[in-house]
Short mmCIF file of N, CA, C and O in Angstrom, two decimals:
data_model
loop_
_atom_site.label_atom_id
_atom_site.label_comp_id
_atom_site.label_asym_id
_atom_site.label_seq_id
_atom_site.Cartn_x
_atom_site.Cartn_y
_atom_site.Cartn_z
N VAL C 809 110.12 119.48 95.38
CA VAL C 809 110.15 118.30 94.55
C VAL C 809 110.53 117.12 95.42
O VAL C 809 111.57 117.13 96.08
N GLU C 810 109.68 116.11 95.43
CA GLU C 810 109.96 114.90 96.21
C GLU C 810 110.87 114.00 95.40
O GLU C 810 110.63 113.72 94.24
N ARG C 811 111.95 113.53 96.05
CA ARG C 811 112.85 112.62 95.34
C ARG C 811 112.40 111.19 95.56
O ARG C 811 111.74 110.88 96.53
N SER C 812 112.75 110.33 94.63
CA SER C 812 112.36 108.93 94.77
C SER C 812 113.11 108.29 95.92
O SER C 812 114.21 108.70 96.27
N ARG C 813 112.49 107.28 96.52
CA ARG C 813 113.09 106.58 97.64
C ARG C 813 113.92 105.42 97.12
O ARG C 813 113.43 104.54 96.45
N GLY C 814 115.20 105.44 97.44
CA GLY C 814 116.11 104.42 96.94
C GLY C 814 116.34 103.31 97.95
O GLY C 814 115.79 103.30 99.05
N LEU C 815 117.19 102.37 97.55
CA LEU C 815 117.50 101.21 98.38
C LEU C 815 118.09 101.61 99.72
O LEU C 815 117.90 100.93 100.71
N GLY C 816 118.83 102.71 99.78
CA GLY C 816 119.52 103.09 101.02
C GLY C 816 118.73 104.00 101.93
O GLY C 816 119.21 104.36 103.01
N ASP C 817 117.54 104.41 101.53
CA ASP C 817 116.74 105.31 102.36
C ASP C 817 116.06 104.54 103.49
O ASP C 817 115.55 103.44 103.30
N VAL C 818 116.06 105.13 104.68
CA VAL C 818 115.50 104.49 105.88
C VAL C 818 114.09 105.02 106.13
O VAL C 818 113.89 106.23 106.27
N TYR C 819 113.12 104.11 106.17
CA TYR C 819 111.72 104.47 106.40
C TYR C 819 111.04 103.37 107.21
O TYR C 819 111.59 102.28 107.38
N LYS C 820 109.81 103.67 107.64
CA LYS C 820 108.96 102.60 108.15
C LYS C 820 108.80 101.60 107.02
O LYS C 820 108.77 101.98 105.85
N ARG C 821 108.71 100.33 107.36
CA ARG C 821 108.59 99.31 106.32
C ARG C 821 107.55 98.28 106.71
O ARG C 821 107.30 98.03 107.89
N GLN C 822 106.96 97.66 105.70
CA GLN C 822 106.06 96.53 105.92
C GLN C 822 106.21 95.57 104.76
O GLN C 822 106.37 95.97 103.62
N ALA C 823 106.19 94.28 105.11
CA ALA C 823 106.39 93.25 104.10
C ALA C 823 105.62 92.00 104.49
O ALA C 823 105.30 91.78 105.66
N VAL C 824 105.33 91.20 103.48
CA VAL C 824 104.72 89.88 103.67
C VAL C 824 105.60 88.89 102.94
O VAL C 824 106.03 89.14 101.81
N GLY C 825 105.89 87.78 103.62
CA GLY C 825 106.72 86.76 103.00
C GLY C 825 106.18 85.37 103.25
O GLY C 825 105.25 85.19 104.04
N SER C 826 106.80 84.40 102.58
CA SER C 826 106.43 83.00 102.81
C SER C 826 107.70 82.20 103.01
O SER C 826 108.75 82.52 102.46
N THR C 827 107.57 81.14 103.81
CA THR C 827 108.70 80.26 104.09
C THR C 827 108.58 79.00 103.23
O THR C 827 107.52 78.74 102.64
N ALA C 828 109.64 78.23 103.19
CA ALA C 828 109.65 77.00 102.38
C ALA C 828 108.58 76.02 102.82
O ALA C 828 108.05 75.27 101.99
N ASP C 829 108.21 76.04 104.11
CA ASP C 829 107.18 75.11 104.60
C ASP C 829 105.77 75.70 104.54
O ASP C 829 104.84 75.15 105.10
N GLY C 830 105.61 76.85 103.85
CA GLY C 830 104.29 77.40 103.62
C GLY C 830 103.77 78.37 104.66
O GLY C 830 102.64 78.85 104.55
N ARG C 831 104.56 78.71 105.67
CA ARG C 831 104.11 79.70 106.65
C ARG C 831 104.14 81.10 106.03
O ARG C 831 104.94 81.40 105.16
N ILE C 832 103.23 81.96 106.49
CA ILE C 832 103.18 83.35 106.07
C ILE C 832 103.79 84.20 107.17
O ILE C 832 103.48 84.03 108.35
N VAL C 833 104.66 85.14 106.79
CA VAL C 833 105.33 86.03 107.74
C VAL C 833 104.88 87.45 107.44
O VAL C 833 105.01 87.92 106.31
N LEU C 834 104.33 88.13 108.44
CA LEU C 834 103.95 89.54 108.33
C LEU C 834 104.97 90.35 109.12
O LEU C 834 105.24 90.03 110.28
N PHE C 835 105.53 91.39 108.53
CA PHE C 835 106.55 92.19 109.20
C PHE C 835 106.24 93.67 109.05
O PHE C 835 105.93 94.14 107.95
N VAL C 836 106.33 94.39 110.15
CA VAL C 836 106.20 95.85 110.15
C VAL C 836 107.25 96.41 111.09
O VAL C 836 107.45 95.90 112.19
N CYS C 837 107.95 97.46 110.66
CA CYS C 837 108.83 98.17 111.58
C CYS C 837 108.50 99.65 111.51
O CYS C 837 108.23 100.20 110.44
N ASP C 838 108.47 100.25 112.67
CA ASP C 838 108.27 101.69 112.75
C ASP C 838 109.57 102.37 112.34
O ASP C 838 110.59 101.73 112.17
N GLY C 839 109.52 103.67 112.22
CA GLY C 839 110.72 104.41 111.85
C GLY C 839 110.66 105.83 112.36
O GLY C 839 109.58 106.34 112.71
N ARG C 840 111.84 106.42 112.44
CA ARG C 840 111.97 107.81 112.85
C ARG C 840 111.45 108.08 114.25
O ARG C 840 110.90 109.14 114.54
N ILE C 841 111.57 107.07 115.10
CA ILE C 841 111.26 107.24 116.52
C ILE C 841 112.44 106.67 117.30
O ILE C 841 113.26 105.92 116.77
N GLU C 842 112.54 107.01 118.56
CA GLU C 842 113.69 106.60 119.36
C GLU C 842 113.88 105.09 119.40
O GLU C 842 115.00 104.59 119.32
N SER C 843 112.79 104.35 119.48
CA SER C 843 112.92 102.90 119.62
C SER C 843 113.09 102.17 118.28
O SER C 843 113.39 100.97 118.26
N SER C 844 112.91 102.85 117.15
CA SER C 844 113.04 102.20 115.85
C SER C 844 113.36 103.23 114.78
O SER C 844 112.54 104.12 114.51
N ARG C 845 114.51 103.10 114.15
CA ARG C 845 114.89 104.06 113.11
C ARG C 845 114.26 103.72 111.77
O ARG C 845 114.27 104.52 110.85
N GLY C 846 113.71 102.50 111.63
CA GLY C 846 113.19 102.05 110.35
C GLY C 846 114.21 101.14 109.69
O GLY C 846 115.11 100.61 110.34
N ALA C 847 114.10 100.96 108.38
CA ALA C 847 115.01 100.06 107.66
C ALA C 847 115.13 100.50 106.21
O ALA C 847 114.22 101.11 105.67
N THR C 848 116.24 100.15 105.62
CA THR C 848 116.39 100.33 104.17
C THR C 848 115.76 99.12 103.49
O THR C 848 115.47 98.11 104.15
N LEU C 849 115.56 99.18 102.20
CA LEU C 849 115.03 98.02 101.48
C LEU C 849 115.99 96.83 101.54
O LEU C 849 115.57 95.68 101.66
N THR C 850 117.28 97.13 101.52
CA THR C 850 118.27 96.07 101.63
C THR C 850 118.20 95.41 103.00
O THR C 850 118.26 94.18 103.12
N GLU C 851 118.06 96.22 104.05
CA GLU C 851 117.91 95.67 105.40
C GLU C 851 116.62 94.87 105.52
O GLU C 851 116.59 93.81 106.15
N LEU C 852 115.55 95.37 104.92
CA LEU C 852 114.27 94.65 104.97
C LEU C 852 114.41 93.28 104.32
O LEU C 852 113.91 92.28 104.86
N ALA C 853 115.10 93.20 103.20
CA ALA C 853 115.32 91.91 102.54
C ALA C 853 116.08 90.96 103.46
O ALA C 853 115.74 89.78 103.59
N ALA C 854 117.11 91.48 104.16
CA ALA C 854 117.89 90.65 105.08
C ALA C 854 117.04 90.20 106.27
O ALA C 854 117.16 89.06 106.73
N ILE C 855 116.17 91.08 106.75
CA ILE C 855 115.28 90.73 107.87
C ILE C 855 114.34 89.60 107.45
O ILE C 855 114.18 88.61 108.17
N MET C 856 113.72 89.75 106.30
CA MET C 856 112.78 88.72 105.84
C MET C 856 113.50 87.39 105.62
O MET C 856 112.99 86.33 105.99
N LYS C 857 114.68 87.43 105.07
CA LYS C 857 115.47 86.21 104.90
C LYS C 857 115.81 85.61 106.26
O LYS C 857 115.71 84.40 106.46
N GLY C 858 116.17 86.46 107.22
CA GLY C 858 116.48 86.00 108.57
C GLY C 858 115.29 85.39 109.29
O GLY C 858 115.44 84.55 110.18
N LEU C 859 114.08 85.80 108.90
CA LEU C 859 112.86 85.22 109.46
C LEU C 859 112.46 83.93 108.74
O LEU C 859 111.43 83.35 109.03
N GLY C 860 113.29 83.50 107.79
CA GLY C 860 113.05 82.24 107.11
C GLY C 860 112.31 82.34 105.80
O GLY C 860 111.93 81.33 105.21
N CYS C 861 112.08 83.56 105.32
CA CYS C 861 111.32 83.73 104.09
C CYS C 861 112.15 83.36 102.86
O CYS C 861 113.32 83.73 102.76
N THR C 862 111.52 82.64 101.95
CA THR C 862 112.13 82.34 100.67
C THR C 862 111.62 83.30 99.60
O THR C 862 112.26 83.48 98.56
N ASP C 863 110.47 83.91 99.86
CA ASP C 863 109.88 84.93 98.98
C ASP C 863 109.28 86.01 99.87
O ASP C 863 108.80 85.72 100.97
N ALA C 864 109.30 87.26 99.40
CA ALA C 864 108.71 88.35 100.17
C ALA C 864 108.37 89.50 99.23
O ALA C 864 108.95 89.63 98.15
N VAL C 865 107.42 90.31 99.66
CA VAL C 865 107.06 91.51 98.91
C VAL C 865 107.02 92.69 99.89
O VAL C 865 106.53 92.58 101.01
N ASN C 866 107.59 93.81 99.45
CA ASN C 866 107.58 95.05 100.22
C ASN C 866 106.33 95.83 99.85
O ASN C 866 106.04 96.01 98.68
N PHE C 867 105.59 96.29 100.86
CA PHE C 867 104.43 97.15 100.63
C PHE C 867 104.84 98.60 100.80
O PHE C 867 105.93 98.90 101.30
N ASP C 868 103.95 99.52 100.42
CA ASP C 868 104.20 100.95 100.59
C ASP C 868 104.57 101.20 102.04
O ASP C 868 103.95 100.66 102.96
N GLY C 869 105.58 102.00 102.28
CA GLY C 869 106.04 102.28 103.63
C GLY C 869 105.71 103.70 104.05
O GLY C 869 104.74 104.30 103.58
N GLY C 870 106.51 104.25 104.93
CA GLY C 870 106.31 105.60 105.42
C GLY C 870 105.00 105.75 106.16
O GLY C 870 104.61 104.90 106.95
N GLY C 871 104.28 106.82 105.90
CA GLY C 871 103.05 107.14 106.63
C GLY C 871 101.90 106.18 106.41
O GLY C 871 100.92 106.21 107.14
N SER C 872 102.00 105.32 105.39
CA SER C 872 100.92 104.36 105.17
C SER C 872 101.23 102.99 105.79
O SER C 872 100.49 102.05 105.60
N THR C 873 102.32 102.90 106.55
CA THR C 873 102.70 101.64 107.20
C THR C 873 101.81 101.39 108.40
O THR C 873 101.66 102.25 109.26
N GLY C 874 101.21 100.21 108.44
CA GLY C 874 100.38 99.89 109.59
C GLY C 874 100.08 98.41 109.69
O GLY C 874 100.07 97.71 108.68
N MET C 875 99.88 97.96 110.92
CA MET C 875 99.45 96.59 111.14
C MET C 875 98.31 96.64 112.15
O MET C 875 98.45 97.22 113.23
N VAL C 876 97.19 96.07 111.76
CA VAL C 876 96.00 96.03 112.61
C VAL C 876 95.63 94.57 112.82
O VAL C 876 95.48 93.82 111.86
N ILE C 877 95.51 94.15 114.07
CA ILE C 877 95.09 92.80 114.41
C ILE C 877 93.93 92.92 115.39
O ILE C 877 94.03 93.61 116.40
N ASP C 878 92.83 92.25 115.07
CA ASP C 878 91.61 92.30 115.88
C ASP C 878 91.18 93.74 116.17
O ASP C 878 90.78 94.08 117.28
N GLY C 879 91.32 94.61 115.17
CA GLY C 879 90.88 95.99 115.29
C GLY C 879 91.82 96.90 116.05
O GLY C 879 91.55 98.08 116.22
N LYS C 880 92.97 96.39 116.49
CA LYS C 880 93.93 97.20 117.24
C LYS C 880 95.13 97.53 116.35
O LYS C 880 95.78 96.64 115.82
N HIS C 881 95.42 98.83 116.23
CA HIS C 881 96.57 99.29 115.45
C HIS C 881 97.82 99.06 116.30
O HIS C 881 97.97 99.66 117.35
N LEU C 882 98.72 98.19 115.85
CA LEU C 882 99.84 97.77 116.67
C LEU C 882 101.10 98.61 116.56
O LEU C 882 101.92 98.61 117.47
N ASN C 883 101.28 99.31 115.47
CA ASN C 883 102.52 100.08 115.35
C ASN C 883 102.30 101.54 115.71
O ASN C 883 101.18 102.01 115.84
N ASP C 884 103.41 102.25 115.86
CA ASP C 884 103.40 103.66 116.26
C ASP C 884 102.91 104.50 115.09
O ASP C 884 103.48 104.46 114.01
N THR C 885 101.84 105.25 115.28
CA THR C 885 101.29 106.10 114.21
C THR C 885 101.65 107.56 114.41
O THR C 885 101.21 108.41 113.66
N THR C 886 102.48 107.88 115.42
CA THR C 886 102.81 109.27 115.71
C THR C 886 104.14 109.70 115.11
O THR C 886 104.44 110.88 115.10
N ALA C 887 104.95 108.76 114.62
CA ALA C 887 106.29 109.09 114.15
C ALA C 887 106.27 110.04 112.95
O ALA C 887 107.10 110.89 112.82
N GLU C 888 105.34 109.87 112.07
CA GLU C 888 105.16 110.77 110.94
C GLU C 888 103.68 110.75 110.59
O GLU C 888 102.95 109.87 111.01
N ALA C 889 103.26 111.72 109.84
CA ALA C 889 101.84 111.82 109.53
C ALA C 889 101.33 110.56 108.84
O ALA C 889 101.89 110.11 107.86
N SER C 890 100.28 109.99 109.39
CA SER C 890 99.66 108.84 108.75
C SER C 890 98.87 109.33 107.55
O SER C 890 98.43 110.47 107.49
N ARG C 891 98.71 108.47 106.57
CA ARG C 891 97.93 108.84 105.39
C ARG C 891 97.05 107.66 105.00
O ARG C 891 97.24 106.55 105.48
N ALA C 892 96.12 107.94 104.16
CA ALA C 892 95.22 106.89 103.70
C ALA C 892 96.01 105.78 103.03
O ALA C 892 96.97 106.04 102.30
N VAL C 893 95.63 104.57 103.28
CA VAL C 893 96.32 103.41 102.72
C VAL C 893 95.64 103.05 101.40
O VAL C 893 94.44 102.88 101.34
N VAL C 894 96.44 102.94 100.34
CA VAL C 894 95.88 102.64 99.03
C VAL C 894 95.95 101.16 98.69
O VAL C 894 95.34 100.71 97.73
N SER C 895 96.70 100.38 99.45
CA SER C 895 96.74 98.93 99.25
C SER C 895 96.72 98.24 100.61
O SER C 895 97.31 98.73 101.56
N THR C 896 96.03 97.13 100.66
CA THR C 896 95.88 96.41 101.91
C THR C 896 95.97 94.92 101.66
O THR C 896 95.47 94.42 100.64
N ALA C 897 96.60 94.21 102.56
CA ALA C 897 96.61 92.75 102.52
C ALA C 897 95.82 92.27 103.73
O ALA C 897 96.08 92.72 104.84
N GLY C 898 94.85 91.43 103.51
CA GLY C 898 94.04 90.92 104.61
C GLY C 898 94.23 89.42 104.77
O GLY C 898 94.31 88.69 103.78
N PHE C 899 94.31 88.98 106.01
CA PHE C 899 94.43 87.57 106.32
C PHE C 899 93.34 87.22 107.31
O PHE C 899 93.17 87.89 108.32
N PHE C 900 92.61 86.17 107.02
CA PHE C 900 91.48 85.80 107.84
C PHE C 900 91.59 84.33 108.24
O PHE C 900 92.01 83.49 107.43
N LYS C 901 91.22 84.04 109.46
CA LYS C 901 91.25 82.67 109.96
C LYS C 901 90.13 81.86 109.30
O LYS C 901 88.98 82.28 109.28
N LYS C 902 90.50 80.74 108.71
CA LYS C 902 89.54 79.88 108.05
C LYS C 902 88.76 79.11 109.12
O LYS C 902 89.32 78.55 110.03
N ARG C 903 87.45 79.08 109.00
CA ARG C 903 86.62 78.39 109.99
C ARG C 903 86.32 76.99 109.59
O ARG C 903 86.20 76.60 108.52
#
């Protein structure tokens, strides 16, 4: 039986936020690897606030956490089994 993930559980995390001046902040942290333990939801909120965000949303974490820029997967995908992503946020440069 899988238990629900609470505020204090440490996992890979990904979030998108906005600052008061309209900038968009994309954040991803790996987890369960030597260089990054991950974050709790409370820590993620503090990180986003520390990055200047006035609003932010947490996306599904764990094995579906990923950031791809110009076709390159930037975060560590070996820490835990990756799985199909059911939600995606896309940002495109306006021409």
